[in-house]
XYZ file of N, CA and C in Angstrom:
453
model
N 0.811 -1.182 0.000
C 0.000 0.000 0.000
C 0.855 1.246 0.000
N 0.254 2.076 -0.422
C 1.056 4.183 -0.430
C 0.765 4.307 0.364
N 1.249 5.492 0.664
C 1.591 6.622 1.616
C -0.276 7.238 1.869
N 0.013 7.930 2.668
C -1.756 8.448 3.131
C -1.718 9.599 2.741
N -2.640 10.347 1.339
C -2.354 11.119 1.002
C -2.524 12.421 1.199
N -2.837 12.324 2.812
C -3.109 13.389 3.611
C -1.636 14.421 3.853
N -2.144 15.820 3.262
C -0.626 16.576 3.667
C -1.149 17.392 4.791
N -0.379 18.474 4.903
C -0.339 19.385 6.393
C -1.468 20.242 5.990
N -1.652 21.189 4.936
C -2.817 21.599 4.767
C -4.003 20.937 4.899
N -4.033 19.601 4.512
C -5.991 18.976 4.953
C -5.780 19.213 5.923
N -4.483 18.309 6.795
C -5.233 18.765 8.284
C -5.499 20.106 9.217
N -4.287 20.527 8.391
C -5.048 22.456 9.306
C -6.719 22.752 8.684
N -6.514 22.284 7.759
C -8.004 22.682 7.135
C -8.943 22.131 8.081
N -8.913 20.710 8.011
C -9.966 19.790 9.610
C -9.924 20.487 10.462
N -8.543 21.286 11.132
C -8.612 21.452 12.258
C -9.443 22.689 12.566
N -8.982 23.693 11.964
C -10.250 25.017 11.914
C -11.721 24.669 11.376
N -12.318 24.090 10.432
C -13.044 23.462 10.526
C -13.782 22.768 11.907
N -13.363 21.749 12.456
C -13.579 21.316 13.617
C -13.863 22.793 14.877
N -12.441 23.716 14.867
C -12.610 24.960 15.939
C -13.810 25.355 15.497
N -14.496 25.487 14.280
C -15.298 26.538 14.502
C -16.670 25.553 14.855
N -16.744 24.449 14.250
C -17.645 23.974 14.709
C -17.881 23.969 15.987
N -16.989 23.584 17.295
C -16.832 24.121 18.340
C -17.253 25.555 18.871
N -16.953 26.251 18.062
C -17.264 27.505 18.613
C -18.649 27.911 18.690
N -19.258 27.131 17.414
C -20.751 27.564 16.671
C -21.169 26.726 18.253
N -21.007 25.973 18.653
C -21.746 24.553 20.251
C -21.510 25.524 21.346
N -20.625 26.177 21.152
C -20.218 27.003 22.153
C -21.341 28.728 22.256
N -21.490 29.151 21.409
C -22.375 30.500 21.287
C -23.523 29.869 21.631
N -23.945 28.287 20.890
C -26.025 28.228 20.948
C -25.770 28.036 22.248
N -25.198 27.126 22.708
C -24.924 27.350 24.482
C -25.318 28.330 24.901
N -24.312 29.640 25.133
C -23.959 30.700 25.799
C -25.959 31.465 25.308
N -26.407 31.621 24.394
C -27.527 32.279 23.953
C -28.948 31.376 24.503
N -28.530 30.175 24.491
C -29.421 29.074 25.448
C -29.901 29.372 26.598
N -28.346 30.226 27.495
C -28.250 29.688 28.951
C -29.068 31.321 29.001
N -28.660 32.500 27.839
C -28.800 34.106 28.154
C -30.866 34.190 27.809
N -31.305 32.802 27.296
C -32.380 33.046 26.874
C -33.226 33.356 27.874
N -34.632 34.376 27.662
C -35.816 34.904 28.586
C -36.462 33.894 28.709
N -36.615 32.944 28.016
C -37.499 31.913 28.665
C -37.724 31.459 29.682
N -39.014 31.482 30.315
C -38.745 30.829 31.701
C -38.649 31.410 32.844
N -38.472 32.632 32.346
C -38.090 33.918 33.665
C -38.857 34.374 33.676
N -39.295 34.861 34.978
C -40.612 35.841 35.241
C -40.441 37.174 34.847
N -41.905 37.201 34.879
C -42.000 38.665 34.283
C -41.009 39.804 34.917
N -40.912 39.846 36.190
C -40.380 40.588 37.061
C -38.949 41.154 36.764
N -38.366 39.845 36.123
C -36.698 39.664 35.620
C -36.706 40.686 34.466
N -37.786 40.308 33.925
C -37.656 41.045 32.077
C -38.487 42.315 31.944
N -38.877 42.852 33.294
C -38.802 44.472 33.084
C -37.927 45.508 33.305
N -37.902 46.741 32.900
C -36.881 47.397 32.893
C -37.539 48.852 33.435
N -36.986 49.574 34.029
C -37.765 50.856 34.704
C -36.697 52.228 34.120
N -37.176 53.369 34.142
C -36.778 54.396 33.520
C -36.481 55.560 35.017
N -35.283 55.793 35.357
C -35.525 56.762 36.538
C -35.453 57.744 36.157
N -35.432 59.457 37.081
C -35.586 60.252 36.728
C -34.905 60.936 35.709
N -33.133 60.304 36.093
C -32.253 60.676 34.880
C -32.550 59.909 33.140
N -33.035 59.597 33.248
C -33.075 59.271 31.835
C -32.918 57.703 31.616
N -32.127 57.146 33.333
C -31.411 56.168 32.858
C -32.109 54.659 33.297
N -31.514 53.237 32.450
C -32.376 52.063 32.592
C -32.060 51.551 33.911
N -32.726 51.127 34.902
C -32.383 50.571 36.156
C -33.621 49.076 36.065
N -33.104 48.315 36.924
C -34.046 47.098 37.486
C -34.956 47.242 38.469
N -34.182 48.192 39.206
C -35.522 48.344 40.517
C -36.709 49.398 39.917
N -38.000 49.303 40.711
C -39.048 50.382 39.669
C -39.014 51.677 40.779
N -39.128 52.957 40.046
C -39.218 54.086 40.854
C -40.067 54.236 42.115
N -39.496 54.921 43.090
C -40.175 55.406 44.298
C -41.412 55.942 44.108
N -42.723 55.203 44.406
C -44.290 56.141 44.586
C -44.345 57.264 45.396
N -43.322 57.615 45.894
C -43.631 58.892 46.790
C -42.924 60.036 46.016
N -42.191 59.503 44.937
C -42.037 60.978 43.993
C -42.319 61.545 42.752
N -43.120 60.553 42.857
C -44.332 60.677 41.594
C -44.759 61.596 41.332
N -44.605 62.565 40.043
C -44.841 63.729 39.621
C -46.378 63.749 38.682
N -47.331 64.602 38.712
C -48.586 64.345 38.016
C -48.239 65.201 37.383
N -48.689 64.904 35.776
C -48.574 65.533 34.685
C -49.674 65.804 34.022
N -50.281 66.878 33.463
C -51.439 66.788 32.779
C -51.302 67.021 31.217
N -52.120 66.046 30.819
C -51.980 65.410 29.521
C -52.292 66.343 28.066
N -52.680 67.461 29.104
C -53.120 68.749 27.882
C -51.372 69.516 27.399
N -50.348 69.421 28.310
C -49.155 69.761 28.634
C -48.177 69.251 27.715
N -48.457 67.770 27.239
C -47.695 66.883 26.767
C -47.545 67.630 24.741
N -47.024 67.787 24.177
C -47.055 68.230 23.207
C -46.244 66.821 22.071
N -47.322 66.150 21.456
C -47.087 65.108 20.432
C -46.283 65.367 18.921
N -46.362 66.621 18.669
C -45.780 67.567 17.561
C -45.137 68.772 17.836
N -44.948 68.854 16.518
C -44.111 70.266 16.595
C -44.818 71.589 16.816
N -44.723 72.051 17.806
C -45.395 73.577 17.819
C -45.821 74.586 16.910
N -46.851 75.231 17.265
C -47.417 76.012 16.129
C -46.514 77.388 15.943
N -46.138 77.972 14.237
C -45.352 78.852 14.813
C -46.446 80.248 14.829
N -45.650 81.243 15.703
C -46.566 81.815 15.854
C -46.629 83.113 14.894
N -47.232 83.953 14.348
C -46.922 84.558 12.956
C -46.533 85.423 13.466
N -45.682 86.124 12.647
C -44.390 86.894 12.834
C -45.239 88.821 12.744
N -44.641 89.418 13.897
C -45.143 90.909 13.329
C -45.142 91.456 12.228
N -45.874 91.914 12.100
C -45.695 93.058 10.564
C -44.546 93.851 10.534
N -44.333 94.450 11.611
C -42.916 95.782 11.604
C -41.685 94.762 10.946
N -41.624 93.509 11.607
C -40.809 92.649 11.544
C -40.417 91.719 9.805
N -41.656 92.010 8.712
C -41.667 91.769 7.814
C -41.242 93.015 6.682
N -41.322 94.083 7.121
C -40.963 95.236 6.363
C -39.687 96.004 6.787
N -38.633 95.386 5.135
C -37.067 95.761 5.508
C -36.759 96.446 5.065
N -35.707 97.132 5.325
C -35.422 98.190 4.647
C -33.812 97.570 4.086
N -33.203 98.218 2.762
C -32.082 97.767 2.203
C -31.838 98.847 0.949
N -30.456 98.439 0.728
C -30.366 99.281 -0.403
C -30.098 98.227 -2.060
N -30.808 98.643 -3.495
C -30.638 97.561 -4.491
C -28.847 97.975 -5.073
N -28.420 96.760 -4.935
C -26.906 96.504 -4.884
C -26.681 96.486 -6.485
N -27.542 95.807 -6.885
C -27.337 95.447 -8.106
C -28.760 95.344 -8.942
N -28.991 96.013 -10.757
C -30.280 95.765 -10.836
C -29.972 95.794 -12.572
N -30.400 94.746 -13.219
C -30.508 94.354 -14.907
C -31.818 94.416 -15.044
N -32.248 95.520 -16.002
C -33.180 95.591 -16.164
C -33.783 94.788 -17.240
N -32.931 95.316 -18.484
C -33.282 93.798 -19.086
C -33.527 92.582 -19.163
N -32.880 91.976 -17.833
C -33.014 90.168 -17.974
C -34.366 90.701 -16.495
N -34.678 91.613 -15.899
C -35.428 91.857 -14.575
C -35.455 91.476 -13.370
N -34.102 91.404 -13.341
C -33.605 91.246 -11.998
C -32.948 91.916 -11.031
N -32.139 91.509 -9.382
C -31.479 92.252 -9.077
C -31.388 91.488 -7.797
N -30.862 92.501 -6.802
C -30.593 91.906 -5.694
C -30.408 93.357 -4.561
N -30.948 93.107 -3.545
C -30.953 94.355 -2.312
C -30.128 93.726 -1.464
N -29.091 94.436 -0.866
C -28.612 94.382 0.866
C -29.505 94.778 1.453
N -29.889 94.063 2.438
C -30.581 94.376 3.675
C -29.359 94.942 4.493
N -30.846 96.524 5.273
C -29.272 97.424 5.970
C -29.175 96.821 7.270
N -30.313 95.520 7.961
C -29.760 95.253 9.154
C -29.540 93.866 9.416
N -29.371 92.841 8.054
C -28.659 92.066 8.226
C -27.243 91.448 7.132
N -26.996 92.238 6.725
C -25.987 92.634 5.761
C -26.387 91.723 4.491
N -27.748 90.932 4.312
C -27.308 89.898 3.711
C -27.809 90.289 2.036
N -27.344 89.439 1.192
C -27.885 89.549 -0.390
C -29.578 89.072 -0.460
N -30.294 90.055 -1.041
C -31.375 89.133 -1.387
C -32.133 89.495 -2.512
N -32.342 88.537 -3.328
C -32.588 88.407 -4.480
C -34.048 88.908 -4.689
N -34.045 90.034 -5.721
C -35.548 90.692 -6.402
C -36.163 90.305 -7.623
N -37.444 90.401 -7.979
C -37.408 89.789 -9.304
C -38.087 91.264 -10.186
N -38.449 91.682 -11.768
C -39.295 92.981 -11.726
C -40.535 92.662 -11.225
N -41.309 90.936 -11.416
C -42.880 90.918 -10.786
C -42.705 91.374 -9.221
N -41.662 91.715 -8.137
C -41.749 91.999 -7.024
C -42.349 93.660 -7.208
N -41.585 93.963 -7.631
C -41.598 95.748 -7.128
C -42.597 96.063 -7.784
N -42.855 97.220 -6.799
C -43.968 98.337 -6.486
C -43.529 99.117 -7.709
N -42.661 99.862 -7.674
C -42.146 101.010 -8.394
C -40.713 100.677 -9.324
N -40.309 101.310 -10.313
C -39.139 101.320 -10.554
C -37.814 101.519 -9.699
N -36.813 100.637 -10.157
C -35.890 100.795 -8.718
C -34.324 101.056 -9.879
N -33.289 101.320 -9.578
C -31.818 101.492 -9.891
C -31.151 100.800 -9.053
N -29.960 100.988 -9.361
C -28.546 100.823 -8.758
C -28.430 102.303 -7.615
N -28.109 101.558 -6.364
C -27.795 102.256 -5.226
C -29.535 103.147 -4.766
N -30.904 102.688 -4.925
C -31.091 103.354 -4.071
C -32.029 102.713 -3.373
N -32.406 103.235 -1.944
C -32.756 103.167 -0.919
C -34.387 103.079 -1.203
N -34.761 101.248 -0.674
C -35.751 100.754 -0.815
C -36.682 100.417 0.293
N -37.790 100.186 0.684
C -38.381 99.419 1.813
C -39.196 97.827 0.927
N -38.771 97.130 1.500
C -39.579 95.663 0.854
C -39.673 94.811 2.088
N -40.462 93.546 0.846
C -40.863 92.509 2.364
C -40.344 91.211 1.874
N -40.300 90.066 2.282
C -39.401 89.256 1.854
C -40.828 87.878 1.910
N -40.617 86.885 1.119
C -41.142 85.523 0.777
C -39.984 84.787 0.498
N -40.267 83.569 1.111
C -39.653 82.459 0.518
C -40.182 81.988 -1.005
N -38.594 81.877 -1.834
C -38.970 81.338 -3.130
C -38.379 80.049 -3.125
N -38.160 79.515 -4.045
C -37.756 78.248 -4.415
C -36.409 77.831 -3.862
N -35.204 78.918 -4.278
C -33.752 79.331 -3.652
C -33.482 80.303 -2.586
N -34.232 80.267 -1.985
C -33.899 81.708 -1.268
C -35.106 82.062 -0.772
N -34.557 83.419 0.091
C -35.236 84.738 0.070
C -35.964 85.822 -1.420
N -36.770 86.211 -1.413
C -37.174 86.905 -2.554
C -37.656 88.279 -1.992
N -36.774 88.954 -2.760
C -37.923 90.532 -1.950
C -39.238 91.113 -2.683
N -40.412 91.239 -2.140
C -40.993 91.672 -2.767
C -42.304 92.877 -2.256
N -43.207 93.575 -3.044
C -43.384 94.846 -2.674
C -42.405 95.821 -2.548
N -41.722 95.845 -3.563
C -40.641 96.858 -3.441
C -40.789 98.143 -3.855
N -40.380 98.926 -2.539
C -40.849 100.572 -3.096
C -39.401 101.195 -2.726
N -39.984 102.791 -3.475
C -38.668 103.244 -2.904
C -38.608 104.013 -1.793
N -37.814 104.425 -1.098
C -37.482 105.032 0.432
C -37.687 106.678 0.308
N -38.118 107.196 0.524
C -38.664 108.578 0.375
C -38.344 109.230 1.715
């Protein structure tokens, strides 16, 4: 008879093979022994204390806070509409093409760019002068519109 034509690789191969099979006997074990089955209810609740945090024991009845359920807010708050004074800005037009009908105002009290269209304005406007408008959200942006001039 030959030689056994087993070399060193089959058997490392068996042998990890075999470890893991081991290992796989070893986890259903360990998840066996960790299983809820069987345990009372008592085991498998979990209580919330005041900090936020999960504990086993259940909170103290003597510091029981009553809450009324009108208080509790399920959504996002209503916003509340904004003043009028607060909608009418004042700025100066930075920039203005009349041809394509566009432009753009600095606002004088928040330095920022904001974009005009000609369907906004009230009146005819230029380069450099002093406007009062009100602003809408457009698609990109801010949009100013009702635009007059500052008198």
């Amino acid at each position: 008879m030959g030689r056994s034509q087993e070399s060193f690789s089959k058997k490392e191969r068996e042998k990890k093979k075999d470890k893991k099979k081991k290992d796989k006997m070893k986890r259903r074990e360990e998840v066996r022994e960790e299983s809820t089955k069987g345990k009372s209810l008592d085991d498998m609740l979990a209580y919330v204390d005041e900090d936020g945090n999960i504990t086993s024991t259940p909170p103290d009845p003597s510091k029981k806070k009553k809450i009324k359920a009108e208080s509790i807010e399920v959504s996002v708050p209503k916003k509340e509409a904004p003043d009028s004074s607060d909608l009418i800005r004042k700025g100066t037009v930075t920039f203005f093409n009349e041809s394509k009908g566009y432009g753009f105002i600095k606002d004088h009290e928040t330095q920022e760019s904001i974009f005009v269209h000609v369907n906004g304005l009230d009146e005819d406007v230029s380069e450099n002068d002093k406007v009062v408008f009100e602003t809408e959200m457009g698609q990109k942006g801010l949009n100013a519109v009702r635009v007059k001039l500052l008198k």
